[in-house]
Amino acid sequence: MAVLPSLVTVADFAARLGRTFTPEQELQAQALLDDASSVVRAYVRQDITQVETTDTFTMRRADPVLHRCGGMVTLPQRPVVDIASVSINGTVTYDWWQDGNEVALRDWPWVRPPAAHRPPQVTVTYTHGWDPVPGDITAIVMQAANRVMVNPSGIRSETVGGESVTYLIPATGENLGVLLSRTEQKVLDRYRRTAGTVQVRNR
């Protein structure tokens, strides 16, 4: 599986902060953006970046009256932009249609071997994700990265020479680092995958 890029570029991060990074700061910023992007992706269970993926899934039986097809698979990465190809047990099929993030397959001989002993395996090559990345997601990635750049020690406040400085740490005293606050999680919940299909194999 290809390594996904950061959800925010260093250039956009610097522009948002109104700063010019030194070479050392650019390296730090890139590492923090990578970490924050990974945390966001792990929380929403989505790649987010628009990419093409080939995954194999176990077909599930469908209600022939409700869905009017022999079987279905649910594509876990969203939004589904395009489906390039579908194959069943290694054989390409064109007898399918898309319904949102579902792929409905017209028919399959479930009652004959090997399907009688093991559900068919459906391989789908599809493009998914956003281009560009939604603004609320990039804002959260930058917030998470900036927390560490501003306050790498996790100090909430300190007094130096009679001057008090307060850092961007929640009132609870929780040092989030590049982790997500509850407020950020609530914002990301609209993108979060809470139920999905078992992924068998990546190519």
PDB file of N, CA and C in Angstrom, residues 147 156-157 166-176 181-182:
ATOM      1  N   ARG A 147       0.235  22.812  18.137  1.00  0.00           N
ATOM      2  CA  ARG A 147       0.316  22.674  19.598  1.00  0.00           C
ATOM      3  C   ARG A 147       1.717  22.274  20.035  1.00  0.00           C
ATOM      4  N   ARG A 156       1.481  24.522  30.449  1.00  0.00           N
ATOM      5  CA  ARG A 156       0.295  25.360  30.278  1.00  0.00           C
ATOM      6  C   ARG A 156       0.623  26.827  30.496  1.00  0.00           C
ATOM      7  N   SER A 157       1.354  27.132  31.531  1.00  0.00           N
ATOM      8  CA  SER A 157       1.707  28.528  31.782  1.00  0.00           C
ATOM      9  C   SER A 157       2.995  28.587  32.580  1.00  0.00           C
ATOM     10  N   THR A 166       0.646  32.105  28.858  1.00  0.00           N
ATOM     11  CA  THR A 166      -0.261  30.967  28.820  1.00  0.00           C
ATOM     12  C   THR A 166      -0.173  30.309  27.454  1.00  0.00           C
ATOM     13  N   TYR A 167      -0.041  28.992  27.455  1.00  0.00           N
ATOM     14  CA  TYR A 167       0.111  28.245  26.212  1.00  0.00           C
ATOM     15  C   TYR A 167      -1.220  27.638  25.766  1.00  0.00           C
ATOM     16  N   LEU A 168      -1.268  27.168  24.535  1.00  0.00           N
ATOM     17  CA  LEU A 168      -2.477  26.616  23.941  1.00  0.00           C
ATOM     18  C   LEU A 168      -2.706  25.172  24.388  1.00  0.00           C
ATOM     19  N   ILE A 169      -2.958  24.997  25.676  1.00  0.00           N
ATOM     20  CA  ILE A 169      -3.236  23.697  26.255  1.00  0.00           C
ATOM     21  C   ILE A 169      -4.602  23.787  26.930  1.00  0.00           C
ATOM     22  N   PRO A 170      -5.460  22.781  26.815  1.00  0.00           N
ATOM     23  CA  PRO A 170      -6.794  22.839  27.424  1.00  0.00           C
ATOM     24  C   PRO A 170      -6.756  23.151  28.909  1.00  0.00           C
ATOM     25  N   ALA A 171      -7.842  23.729  29.396  1.00  0.00           N
ATOM     26  CA  ALA A 171      -7.918  24.146  30.799  1.00  0.00           C
ATOM     27  C   ALA A 171      -7.760  22.977  31.758  1.00  0.00           C
ATOM     28  N   THR A 172      -8.034  21.772  31.294  1.00  0.00           N
ATOM     29  CA  THR A 172      -7.896  20.600  32.150  1.00  0.00           C
ATOM     30  C   THR A 172      -6.432  20.283  32.435  1.00  0.00           C
ATOM     31  N   GLY A 173      -5.542  20.920  31.681  1.00  0.00           N
ATOM     32  CA  GLY A 173      -4.127  20.642  31.856  1.00  0.00           C
ATOM     33  C   GLY A 173      -3.652  19.477  31.017  1.00  0.00           C
ATOM     34  N   GLU A 174      -4.530  18.928  30.186  1.00  0.00           N
ATOM     35  CA  GLU A 174      -4.185  17.783  29.343  1.00  0.00           C
ATOM     36  C   GLU A 174      -3.231  18.213  28.239  1.00  0.00           C
ATOM     37  N   ASN A 175      -2.091  17.574  28.179  1.00  0.00           N
ATOM     38  CA  ASN A 175      -1.134  17.856  27.117  1.00  0.00           C
ATOM     39  C   ASN A 175      -1.460  16.975  25.920  1.00  0.00           C
ATOM     40  N   LEU A 176      -2.124  17.549  24.924  1.00  0.00           N
ATOM     41  CA  LEU A 176      -2.601  16.763  23.800  1.00  0.00           C
ATOM     42  C   LEU A 176      -1.496  16.396  22.827  1.00  0.00           C
ATOM     43  N   SER A 181      -8.346  16.743  20.571  1.00  0.00           N
ATOM     44  CA  SER A 181      -9.209  17.116  21.683  1.00  0.00           C
ATOM     45  C   SER A 181     -10.609  16.567  21.422  1.00  0.00           C
ATOM     46  N   ARG A 182     -11.457  16.598  22.433  1.00  0.00           N
ATOM     47  CA  ARG A 182     -12.825  16.119  22.258  1.00  0.00           C
ATOM     48  C   ARG A 182     -13.573  16.971  21.238  1.00  0.00           C
TER      49      ARG A 182
END
